[in-house]
Tab-separated table of C-alpha atoms in Angstrom:
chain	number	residue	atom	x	y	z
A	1	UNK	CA	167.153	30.764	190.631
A	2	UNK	CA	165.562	30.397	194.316
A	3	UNK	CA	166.362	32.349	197.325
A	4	UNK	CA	165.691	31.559	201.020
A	5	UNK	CA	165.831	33.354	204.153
A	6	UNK	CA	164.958	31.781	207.865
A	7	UNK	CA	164.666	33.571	211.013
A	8	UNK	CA	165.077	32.094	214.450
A	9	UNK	CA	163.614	33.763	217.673
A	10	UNK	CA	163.421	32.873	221.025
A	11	UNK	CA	160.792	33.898	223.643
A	12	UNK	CA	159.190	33.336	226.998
A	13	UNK	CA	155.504	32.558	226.931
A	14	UNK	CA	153.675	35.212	228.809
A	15	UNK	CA	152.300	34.490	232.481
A	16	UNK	CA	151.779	30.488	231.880
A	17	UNK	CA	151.255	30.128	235.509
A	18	UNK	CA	147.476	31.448	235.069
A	19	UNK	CA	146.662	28.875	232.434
A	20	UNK	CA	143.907	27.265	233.873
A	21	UNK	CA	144.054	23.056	234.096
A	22	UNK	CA	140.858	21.411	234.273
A	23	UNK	CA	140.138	17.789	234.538
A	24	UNK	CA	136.860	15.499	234.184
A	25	UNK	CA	137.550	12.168	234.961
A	26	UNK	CA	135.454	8.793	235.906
A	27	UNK	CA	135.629	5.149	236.483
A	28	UNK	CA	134.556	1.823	235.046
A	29	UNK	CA	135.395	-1.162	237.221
A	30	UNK	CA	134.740	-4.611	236.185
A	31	UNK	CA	133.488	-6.672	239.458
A	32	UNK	CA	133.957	-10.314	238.010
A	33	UNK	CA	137.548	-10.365	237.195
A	34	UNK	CA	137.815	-9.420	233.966
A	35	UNK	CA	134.470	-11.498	232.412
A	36	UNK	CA	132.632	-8.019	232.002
A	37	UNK	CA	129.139	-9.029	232.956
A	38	UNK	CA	129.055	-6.899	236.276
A	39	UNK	CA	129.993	-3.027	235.025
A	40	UNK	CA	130.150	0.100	237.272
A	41	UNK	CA	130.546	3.181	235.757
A	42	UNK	CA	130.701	6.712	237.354
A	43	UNK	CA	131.762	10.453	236.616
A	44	UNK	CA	132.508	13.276	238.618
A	45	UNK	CA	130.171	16.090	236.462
A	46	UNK	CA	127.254	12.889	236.869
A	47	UNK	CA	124.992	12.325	240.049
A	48	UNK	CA	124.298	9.032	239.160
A	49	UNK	CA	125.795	6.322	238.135
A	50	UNK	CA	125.237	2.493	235.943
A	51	UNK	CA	125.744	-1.024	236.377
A	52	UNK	CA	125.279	-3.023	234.053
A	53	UNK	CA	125.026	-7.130	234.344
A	54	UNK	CA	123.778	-9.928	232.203
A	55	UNK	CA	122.647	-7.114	229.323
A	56	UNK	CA	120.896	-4.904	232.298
A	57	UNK	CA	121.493	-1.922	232.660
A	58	UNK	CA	120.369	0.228	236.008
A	59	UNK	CA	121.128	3.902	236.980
A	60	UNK	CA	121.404	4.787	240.383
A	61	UNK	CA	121.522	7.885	242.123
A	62	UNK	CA	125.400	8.911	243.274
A	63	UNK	CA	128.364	10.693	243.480
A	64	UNK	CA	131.922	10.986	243.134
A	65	UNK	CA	133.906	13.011	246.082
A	66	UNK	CA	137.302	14.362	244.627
A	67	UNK	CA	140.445	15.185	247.310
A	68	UNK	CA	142.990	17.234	246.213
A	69	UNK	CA	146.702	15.905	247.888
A	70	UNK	CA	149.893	16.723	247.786
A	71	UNK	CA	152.780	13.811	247.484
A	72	UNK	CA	152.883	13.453	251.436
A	73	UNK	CA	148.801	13.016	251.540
A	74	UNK	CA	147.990	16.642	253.076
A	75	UNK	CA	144.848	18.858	251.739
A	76	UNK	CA	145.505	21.314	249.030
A	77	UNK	CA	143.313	23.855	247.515
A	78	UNK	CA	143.000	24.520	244.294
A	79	UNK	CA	140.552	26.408	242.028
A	80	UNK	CA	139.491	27.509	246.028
A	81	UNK	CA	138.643	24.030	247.496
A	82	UNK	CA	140.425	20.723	247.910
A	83	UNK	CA	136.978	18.827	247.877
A	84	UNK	CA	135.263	18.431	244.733
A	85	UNK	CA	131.430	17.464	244.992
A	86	UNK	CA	129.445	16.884	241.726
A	87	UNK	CA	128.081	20.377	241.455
A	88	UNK	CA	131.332	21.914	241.772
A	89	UNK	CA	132.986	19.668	239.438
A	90	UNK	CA	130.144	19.984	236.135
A	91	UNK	CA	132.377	22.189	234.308
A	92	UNK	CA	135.915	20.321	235.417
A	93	UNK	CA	137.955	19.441	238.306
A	94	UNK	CA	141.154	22.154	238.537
A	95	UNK	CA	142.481	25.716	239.192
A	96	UNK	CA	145.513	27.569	237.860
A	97	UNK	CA	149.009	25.746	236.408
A	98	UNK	CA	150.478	27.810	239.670
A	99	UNK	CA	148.272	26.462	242.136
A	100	UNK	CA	148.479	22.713	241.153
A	101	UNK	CA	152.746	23.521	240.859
A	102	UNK	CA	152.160	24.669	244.410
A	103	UNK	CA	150.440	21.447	245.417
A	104	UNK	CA	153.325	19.892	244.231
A	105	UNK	CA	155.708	21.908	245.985
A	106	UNK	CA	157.439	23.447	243.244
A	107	UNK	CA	157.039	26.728	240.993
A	108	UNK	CA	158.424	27.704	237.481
A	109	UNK	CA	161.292	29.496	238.826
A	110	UNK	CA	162.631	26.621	241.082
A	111	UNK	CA	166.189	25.204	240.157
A	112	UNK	CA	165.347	22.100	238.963
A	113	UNK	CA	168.597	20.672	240.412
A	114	UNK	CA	166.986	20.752	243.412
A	115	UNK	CA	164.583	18.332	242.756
A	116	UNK	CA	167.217	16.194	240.292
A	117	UNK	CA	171.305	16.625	240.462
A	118	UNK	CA	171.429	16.857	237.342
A	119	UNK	CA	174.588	18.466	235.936
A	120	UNK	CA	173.050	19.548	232.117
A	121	UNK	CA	169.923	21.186	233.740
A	122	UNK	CA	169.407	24.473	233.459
A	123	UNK	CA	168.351	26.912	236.188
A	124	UNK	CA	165.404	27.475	235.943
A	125	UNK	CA	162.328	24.951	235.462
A	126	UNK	CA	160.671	27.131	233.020
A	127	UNK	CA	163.197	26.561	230.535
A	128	UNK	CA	163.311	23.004	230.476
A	129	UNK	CA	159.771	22.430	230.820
A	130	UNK	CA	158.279	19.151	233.842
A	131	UNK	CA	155.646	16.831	234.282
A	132	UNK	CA	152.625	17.179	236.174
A	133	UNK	CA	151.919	13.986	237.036
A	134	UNK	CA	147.728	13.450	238.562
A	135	UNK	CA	147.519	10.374	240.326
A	136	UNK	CA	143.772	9.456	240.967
A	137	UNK	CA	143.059	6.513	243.159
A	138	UNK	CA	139.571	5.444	243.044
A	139	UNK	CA	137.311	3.561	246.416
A	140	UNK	CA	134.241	3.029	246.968
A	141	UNK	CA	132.730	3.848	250.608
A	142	UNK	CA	131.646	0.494	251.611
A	143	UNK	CA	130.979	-2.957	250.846
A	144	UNK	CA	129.636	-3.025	247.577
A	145	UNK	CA	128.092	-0.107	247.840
A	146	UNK	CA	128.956	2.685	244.968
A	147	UNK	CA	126.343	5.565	245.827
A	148	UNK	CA	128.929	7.878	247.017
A	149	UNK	CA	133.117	7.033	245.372
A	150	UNK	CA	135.562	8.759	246.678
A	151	UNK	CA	138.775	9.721	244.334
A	152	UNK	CA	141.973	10.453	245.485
A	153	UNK	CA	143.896	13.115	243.245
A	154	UNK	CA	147.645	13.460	244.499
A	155	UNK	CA	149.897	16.047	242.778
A	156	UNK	CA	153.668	15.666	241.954
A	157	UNK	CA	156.138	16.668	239.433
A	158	UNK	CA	158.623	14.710	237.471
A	159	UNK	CA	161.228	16.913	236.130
A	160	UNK	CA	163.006	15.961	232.704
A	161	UNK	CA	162.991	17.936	229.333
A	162	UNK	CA	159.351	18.463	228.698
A	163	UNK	CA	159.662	19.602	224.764
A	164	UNK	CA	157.496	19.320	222.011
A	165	UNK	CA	157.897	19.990	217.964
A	166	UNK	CA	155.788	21.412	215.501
A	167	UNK	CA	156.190	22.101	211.607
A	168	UNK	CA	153.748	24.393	209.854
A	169	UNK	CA	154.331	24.806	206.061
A	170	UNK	CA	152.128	26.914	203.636
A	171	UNK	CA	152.414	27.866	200.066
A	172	UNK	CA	152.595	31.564	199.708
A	173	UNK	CA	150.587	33.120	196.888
A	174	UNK	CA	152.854	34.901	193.974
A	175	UNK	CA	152.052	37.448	191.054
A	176	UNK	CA	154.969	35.965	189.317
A	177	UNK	CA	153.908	32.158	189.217
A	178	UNK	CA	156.537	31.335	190.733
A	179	UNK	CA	156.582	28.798	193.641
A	180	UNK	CA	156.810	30.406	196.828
A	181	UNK	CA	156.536	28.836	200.158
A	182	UNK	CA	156.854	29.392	204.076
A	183	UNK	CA	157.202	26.792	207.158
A	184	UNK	CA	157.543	27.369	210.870
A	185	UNK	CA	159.533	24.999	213.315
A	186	UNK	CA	158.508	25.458	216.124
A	187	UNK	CA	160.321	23.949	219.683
A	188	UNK	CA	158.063	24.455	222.767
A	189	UNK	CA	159.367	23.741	226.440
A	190	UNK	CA	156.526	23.392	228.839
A	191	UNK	CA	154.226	21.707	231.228
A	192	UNK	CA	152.540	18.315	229.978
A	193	UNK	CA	150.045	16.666	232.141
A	194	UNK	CA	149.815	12.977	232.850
A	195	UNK	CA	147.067	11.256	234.287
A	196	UNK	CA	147.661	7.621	236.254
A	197	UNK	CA	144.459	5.649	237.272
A	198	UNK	CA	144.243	3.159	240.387
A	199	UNK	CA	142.163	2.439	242.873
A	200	UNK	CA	139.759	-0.258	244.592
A	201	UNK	CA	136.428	-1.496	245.112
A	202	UNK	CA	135.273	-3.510	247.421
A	203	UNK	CA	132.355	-6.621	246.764
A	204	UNK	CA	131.270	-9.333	247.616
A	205	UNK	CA	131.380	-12.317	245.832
A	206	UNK	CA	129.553	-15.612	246.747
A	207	UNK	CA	130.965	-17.890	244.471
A	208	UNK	CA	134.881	-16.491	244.550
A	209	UNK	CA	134.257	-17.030	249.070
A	210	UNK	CA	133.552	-20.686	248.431
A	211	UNK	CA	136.110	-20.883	246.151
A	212	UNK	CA	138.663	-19.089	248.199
A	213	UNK	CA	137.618	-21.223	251.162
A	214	UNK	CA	137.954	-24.322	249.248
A	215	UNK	CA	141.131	-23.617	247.976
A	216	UNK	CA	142.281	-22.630	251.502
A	217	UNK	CA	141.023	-25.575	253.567
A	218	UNK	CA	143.034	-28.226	250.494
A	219	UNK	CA	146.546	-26.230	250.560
A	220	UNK	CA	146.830	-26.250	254.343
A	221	UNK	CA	145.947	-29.413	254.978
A	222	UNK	CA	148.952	-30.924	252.212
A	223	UNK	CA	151.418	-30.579	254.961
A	224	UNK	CA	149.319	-32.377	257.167
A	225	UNK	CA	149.089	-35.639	254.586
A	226	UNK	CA	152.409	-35.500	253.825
A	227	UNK	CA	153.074	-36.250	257.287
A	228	UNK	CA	150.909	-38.470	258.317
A	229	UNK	CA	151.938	-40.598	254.811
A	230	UNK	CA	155.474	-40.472	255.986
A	231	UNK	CA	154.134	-41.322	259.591
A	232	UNK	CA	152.496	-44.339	258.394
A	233	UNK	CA	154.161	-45.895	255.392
A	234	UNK	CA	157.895	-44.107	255.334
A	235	UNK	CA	159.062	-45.401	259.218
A	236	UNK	CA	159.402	-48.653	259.372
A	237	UNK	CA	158.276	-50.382	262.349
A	238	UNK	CA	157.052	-47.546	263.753
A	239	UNK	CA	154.804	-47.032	260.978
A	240	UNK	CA	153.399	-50.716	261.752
A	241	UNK	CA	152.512	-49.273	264.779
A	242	UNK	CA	151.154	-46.531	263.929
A	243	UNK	CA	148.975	-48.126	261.517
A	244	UNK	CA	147.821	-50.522	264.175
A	245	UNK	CA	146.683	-47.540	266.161
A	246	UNK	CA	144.651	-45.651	263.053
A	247	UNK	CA	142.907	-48.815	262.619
A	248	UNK	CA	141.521	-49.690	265.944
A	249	UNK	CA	137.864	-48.881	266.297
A	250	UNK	CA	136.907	-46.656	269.112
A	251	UNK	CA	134.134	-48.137	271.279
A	252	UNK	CA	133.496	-46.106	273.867
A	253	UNK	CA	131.062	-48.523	275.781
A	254	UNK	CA	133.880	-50.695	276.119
A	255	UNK	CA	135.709	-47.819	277.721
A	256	UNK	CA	133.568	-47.901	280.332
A	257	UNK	CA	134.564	-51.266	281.646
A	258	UNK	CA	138.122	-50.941	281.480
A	259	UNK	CA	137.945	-47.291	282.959
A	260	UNK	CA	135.882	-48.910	285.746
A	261	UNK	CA	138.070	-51.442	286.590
A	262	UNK	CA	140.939	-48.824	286.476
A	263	UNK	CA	138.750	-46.580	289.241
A	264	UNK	CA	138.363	-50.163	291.301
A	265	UNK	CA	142.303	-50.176	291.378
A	266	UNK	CA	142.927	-46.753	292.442
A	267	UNK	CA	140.705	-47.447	295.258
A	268	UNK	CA	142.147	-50.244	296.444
A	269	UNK	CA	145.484	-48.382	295.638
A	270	UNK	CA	144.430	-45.679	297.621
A	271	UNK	CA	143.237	-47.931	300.666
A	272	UNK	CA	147.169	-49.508	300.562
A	273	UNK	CA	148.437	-45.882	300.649
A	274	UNK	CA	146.613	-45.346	303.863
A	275	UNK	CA	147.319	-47.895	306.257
A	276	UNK	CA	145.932	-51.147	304.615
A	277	UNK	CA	142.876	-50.542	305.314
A	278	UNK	CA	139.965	-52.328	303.712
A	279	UNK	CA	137.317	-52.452	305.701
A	280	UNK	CA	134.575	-49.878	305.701
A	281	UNK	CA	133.745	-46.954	303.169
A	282	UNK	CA	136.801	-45.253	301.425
A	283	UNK	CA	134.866	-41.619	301.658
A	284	UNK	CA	136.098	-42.083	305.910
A	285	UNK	CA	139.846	-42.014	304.705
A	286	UNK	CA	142.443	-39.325	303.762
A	287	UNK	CA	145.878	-39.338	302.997
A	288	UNK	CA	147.791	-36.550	304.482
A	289	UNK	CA	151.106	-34.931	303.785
A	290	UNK	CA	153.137	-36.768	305.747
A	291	UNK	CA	152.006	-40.263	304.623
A	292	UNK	CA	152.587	-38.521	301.044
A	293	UNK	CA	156.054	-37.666	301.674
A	294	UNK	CA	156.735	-41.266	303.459
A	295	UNK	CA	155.479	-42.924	300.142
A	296	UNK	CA	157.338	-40.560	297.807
A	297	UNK	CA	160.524	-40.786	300.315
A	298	UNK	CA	160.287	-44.943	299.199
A	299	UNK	CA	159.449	-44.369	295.617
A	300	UNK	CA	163.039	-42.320	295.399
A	301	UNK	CA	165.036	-43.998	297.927
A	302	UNK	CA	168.145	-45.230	295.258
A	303	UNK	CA	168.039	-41.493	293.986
A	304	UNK	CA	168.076	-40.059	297.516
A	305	UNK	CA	171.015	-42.570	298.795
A	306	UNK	CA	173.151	-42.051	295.272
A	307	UNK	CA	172.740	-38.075	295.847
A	308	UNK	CA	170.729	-37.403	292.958
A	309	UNK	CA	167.924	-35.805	294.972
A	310	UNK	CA	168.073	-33.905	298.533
A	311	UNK	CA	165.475	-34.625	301.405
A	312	UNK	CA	164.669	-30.152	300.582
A	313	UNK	CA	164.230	-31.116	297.236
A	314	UNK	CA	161.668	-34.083	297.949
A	315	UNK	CA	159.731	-31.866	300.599
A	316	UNK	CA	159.430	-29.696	297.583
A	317	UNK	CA	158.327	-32.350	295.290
A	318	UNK	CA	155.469	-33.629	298.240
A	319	UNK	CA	154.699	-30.183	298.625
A	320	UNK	CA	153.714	-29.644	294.714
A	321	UNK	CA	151.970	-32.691	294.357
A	322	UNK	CA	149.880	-32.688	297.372
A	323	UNK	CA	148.819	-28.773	296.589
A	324	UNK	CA	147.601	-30.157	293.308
A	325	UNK	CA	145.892	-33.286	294.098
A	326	UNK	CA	144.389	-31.855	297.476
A	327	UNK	CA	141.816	-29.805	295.311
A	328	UNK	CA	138.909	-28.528	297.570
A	329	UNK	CA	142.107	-27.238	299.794
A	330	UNK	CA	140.749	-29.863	302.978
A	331	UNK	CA	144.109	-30.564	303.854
A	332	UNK	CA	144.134	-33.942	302.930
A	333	UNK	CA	144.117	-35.839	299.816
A	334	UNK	CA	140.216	-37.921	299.254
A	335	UNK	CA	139.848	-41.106	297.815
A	336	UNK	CA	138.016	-39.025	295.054
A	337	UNK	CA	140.527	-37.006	294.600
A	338	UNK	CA	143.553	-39.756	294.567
A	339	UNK	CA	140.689	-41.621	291.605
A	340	UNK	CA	140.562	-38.369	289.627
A	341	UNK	CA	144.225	-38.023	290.038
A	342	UNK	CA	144.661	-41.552	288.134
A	343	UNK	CA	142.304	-41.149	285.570
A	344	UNK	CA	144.018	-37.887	284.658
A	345	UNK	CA	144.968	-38.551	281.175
A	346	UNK	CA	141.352	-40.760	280.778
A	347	UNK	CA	138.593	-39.780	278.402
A	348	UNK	CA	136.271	-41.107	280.859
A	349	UNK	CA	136.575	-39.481	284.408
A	350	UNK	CA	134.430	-41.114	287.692
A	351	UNK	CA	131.406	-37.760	287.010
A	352	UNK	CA	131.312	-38.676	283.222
A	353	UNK	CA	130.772	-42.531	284.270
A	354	UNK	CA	128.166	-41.314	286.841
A	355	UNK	CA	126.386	-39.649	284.469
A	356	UNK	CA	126.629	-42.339	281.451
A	357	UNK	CA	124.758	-44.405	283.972
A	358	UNK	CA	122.339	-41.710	285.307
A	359	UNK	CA	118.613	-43.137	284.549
A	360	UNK	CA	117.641	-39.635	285.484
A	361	UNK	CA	119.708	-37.755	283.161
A	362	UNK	CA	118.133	-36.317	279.512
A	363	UNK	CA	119.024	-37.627	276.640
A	364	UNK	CA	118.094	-35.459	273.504
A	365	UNK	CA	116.915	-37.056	269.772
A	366	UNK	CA	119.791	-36.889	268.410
A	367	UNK	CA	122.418	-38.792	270.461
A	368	UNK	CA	119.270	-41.469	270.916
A	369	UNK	CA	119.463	-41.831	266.621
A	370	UNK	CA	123.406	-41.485	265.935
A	371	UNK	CA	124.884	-42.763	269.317
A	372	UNK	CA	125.931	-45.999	269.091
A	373	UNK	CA	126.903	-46.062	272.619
A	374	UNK	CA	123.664	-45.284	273.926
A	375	UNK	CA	121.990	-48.039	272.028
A	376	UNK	CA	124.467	-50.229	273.821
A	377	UNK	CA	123.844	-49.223	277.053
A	378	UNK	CA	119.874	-49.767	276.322
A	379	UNK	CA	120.566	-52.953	274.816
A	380	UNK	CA	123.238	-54.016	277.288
A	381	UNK	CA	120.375	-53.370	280.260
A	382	UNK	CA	117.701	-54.640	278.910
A	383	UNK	CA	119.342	-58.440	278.751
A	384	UNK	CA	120.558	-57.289	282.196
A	385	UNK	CA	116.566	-56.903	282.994
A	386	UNK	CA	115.397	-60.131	281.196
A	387	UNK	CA	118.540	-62.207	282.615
A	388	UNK	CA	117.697	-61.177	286.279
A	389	UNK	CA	114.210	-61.964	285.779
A	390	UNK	CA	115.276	-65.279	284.618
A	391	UNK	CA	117.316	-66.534	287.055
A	392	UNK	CA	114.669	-64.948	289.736
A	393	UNK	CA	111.578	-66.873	288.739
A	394	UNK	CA	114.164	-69.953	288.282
A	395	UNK	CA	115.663	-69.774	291.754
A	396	UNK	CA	112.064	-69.425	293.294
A	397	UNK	CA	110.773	-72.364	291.192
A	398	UNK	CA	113.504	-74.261	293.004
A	399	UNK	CA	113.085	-73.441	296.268
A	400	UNK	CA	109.223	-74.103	295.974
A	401	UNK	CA	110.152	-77.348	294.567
A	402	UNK	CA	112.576	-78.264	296.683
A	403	UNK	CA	110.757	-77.381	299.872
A	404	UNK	CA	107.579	-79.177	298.686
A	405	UNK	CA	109.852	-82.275	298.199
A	406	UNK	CA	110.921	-82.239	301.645
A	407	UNK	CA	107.579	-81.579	303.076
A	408	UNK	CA	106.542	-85.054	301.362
A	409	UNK	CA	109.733	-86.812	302.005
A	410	UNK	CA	109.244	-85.506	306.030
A	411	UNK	CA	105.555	-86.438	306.279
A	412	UNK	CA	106.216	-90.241	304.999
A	413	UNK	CA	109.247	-90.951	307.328
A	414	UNK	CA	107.544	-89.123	310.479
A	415	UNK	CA	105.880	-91.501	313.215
A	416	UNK	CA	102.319	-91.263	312.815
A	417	UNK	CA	102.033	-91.249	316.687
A	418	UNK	CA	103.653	-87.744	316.768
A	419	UNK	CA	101.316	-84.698	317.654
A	420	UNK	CA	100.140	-81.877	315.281
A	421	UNK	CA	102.743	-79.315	316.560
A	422	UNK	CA	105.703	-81.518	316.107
A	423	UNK	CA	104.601	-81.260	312.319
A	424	UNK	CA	103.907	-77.819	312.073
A	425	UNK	CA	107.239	-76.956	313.391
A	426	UNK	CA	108.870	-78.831	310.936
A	427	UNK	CA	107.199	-77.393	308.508
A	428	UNK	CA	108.293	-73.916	309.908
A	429	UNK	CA	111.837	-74.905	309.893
A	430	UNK	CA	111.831	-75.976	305.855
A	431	UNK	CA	110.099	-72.848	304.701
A	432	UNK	CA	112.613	-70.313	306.927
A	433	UNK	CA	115.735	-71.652	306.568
């Protein structure tokens, strides 16, 4: 026969809140995005730490700092300090299961229903047992630099049945030869610890910059080519137009003549505005407010006689644009100033033409080699130069020519019985005339 006997007991595990709860930790980051050929590793009992990159390996001399927090990011002390340096942290990072509980905010004796409505809890953490959970959040103290890490360690609890089983089983020695044997189940409730890693580190990365920028500069500019292909292909007519415009060449030595001839009608504009008149210079007249508003006053006459707009509300309107075009505040409105005011929405104002033309003005290497409008302008005055030396020595050939024909033509038709000065005066009178 066989007999059996099992005894159950339940207990309390003395003091557990003095259990000390030590922790060595340390980092390995990979700085290439997974490819492993740039390594850092670091450890908080270490004052140094590696990289390692294309087989390499280098040890530098560093650090890692270690914060003790609490879940709402204060400074907590445990084992005595909430900063951990290297030599305090060569035989572990930690303090007493009571002081990291405190950390958290919680002790053994808390009702855990506090923390969880939970209707099957008991009342009393220390019979169901919790989680300490160790966050650690790893950064480095600058731009790829990794001589001194710092390492966040924030405390909490998660509270659920913390249990754990065990089975021992041993055979019993026995006189008798007869089989004899003894097991223990054993069902602890308690604290188990739980560790999560995160963190960053900041580098720099050539290659990934000029990538990123790349990337960047292609995906912002799609909704700029999806426009302009809908702007030139996708609207019909409009497109045609549009088309017409991309395609026309800017030459901005052309723009020079038609913006001239545009300043040459604002002048004469402006001499019609004052009076008609068009004699003398332009810089002696000025149009004044009054003339403005008599102009303006025209301009709107079928608005002003259908109601549309009040004589106070066209005083206003002269009064707005004469502040604006009367710029040096004289009082009156220039002929300079009524020029610029045209040319307003022109590339080329009157001072850029001025100084296009300016012999005087420098001109550096580099617009003289990739300015096409320069070369013009050179070009453009130098057949100016040949042409007016031309048609110089041509028109003096002529009048040589044609006063030596006259001289001869005078002296065989004059009477012979004339006197010297007779002839000389003649002479006088085909050379000056």
């Amino acid at each position: 026969g066989s007999c059996s006997c099992a005894v159950e007991k339940q207990y309390f595990t003395e003091s557990p809140e003095t259990r000390q709860v030590l922790i060595l930790h340390g980092y390995e980051v990979d700085l290439r995005g997974g490819h492993r050929d740039r390594l850092i590793r670091g450890s908080a009992d270490s004052r140094s730490y590696t990289e390692s990159q294309d087989g390499k390996v280098w040890v530098s001399e560093g650090e890692i700092i270690t914060f003790i927090r609490t879940p709402t990011g204060e400074a907590c002390k445990v084992g005595g300090r909430s900063e951990w340096t290297q030599p305090n942290a060569v035989n572990g990072i930690g303090g007493s299961l009571e002081e990291w509980l405190s950390c958290a905010g919680v002790s053994l004796e808390m009702d855990p229903k506090l923390l969880k409505p939970v209707a099957s809890f008991p009342g009393h953490l220390r019979t169901m047992g919790l989680t300490l959970l160790l966050s650690l959040q790893y950064e480095n103290s600058g731009l790829d630099v990794f001589h001194r890490v710092h390492c966040t360690v924030t405390v909490d609890v998660l509270v659920s049945w913390t249990r754990r089983s065990r089975v021992d089983f041993t055979a019993l020695p026995n006189p008798s030869n007869n089989a004899t044997e003894a097991s223990r189940n054993r069902l602890a409730y308690g604290v188990a610890v739980q560790l999560k890693v995160g963190g960053r580190m900041f580098t720099y990365n050539i290659g990934s910059f000029v990538s990123f920028l790349v990337e960047s500069i292609v995906i912002m500019q799609m909704p700029l080519y999806v426009v302009q292909f809908i702007s030139l292909y996708c609207l019909g007519i409009i497109s045609e137009i549009y088309r017409s415009a991309k395609r026309t060449r800017l030459n901005i030595f052309q723009h020079f003549h038609s913006a001239l001839s545009r300043m040459v009608l604002a002048e004469m504009g402006f001499r019609g505005l004052v009076g008609g008149k068009w004699q003398g210079s332009v810089a002696d007249l000025a149009l004044t407010q009054e003339g403005l508003f008599q102009h303006i006053t025209d301009i709107f006459a079928e608005q002003i006689n259908n109601g549309v707009l009040q004589i106070a509300e066209v005083k206003r309107m002269v009064a707005v644009t004469f502040r604006q075009l009367d710029v040096n505040g004289g009082g009156s409105i220039s002929a300079n100033e009524f020029i610029n005011s045209c040319l307003a929405g022109e590339q080329i104002t009157v001072d850029t033409m001025a100084r296009f033309f300016d012999d005087d003005a420098r001109v550096n290497v580099v617009r003289k080699s990739f300015d096409s409008s320069w070369q013009h302008r050179c070009q453009s005055f130098s057949d100016l130069d040949e042409c007016n030396s031309s048609q110089e020595g041509k028109r003096k050939s002529v009048t040589v020519t044609d006063a030596l024909s006259e001289i001869s033509a005078g002296d065989s038709s004059k009477d012979p019985s004339e006197n010297g000065e007779g002839a000389d005066h003649y002479k006088m009178s085909n050379y000056n005339p």
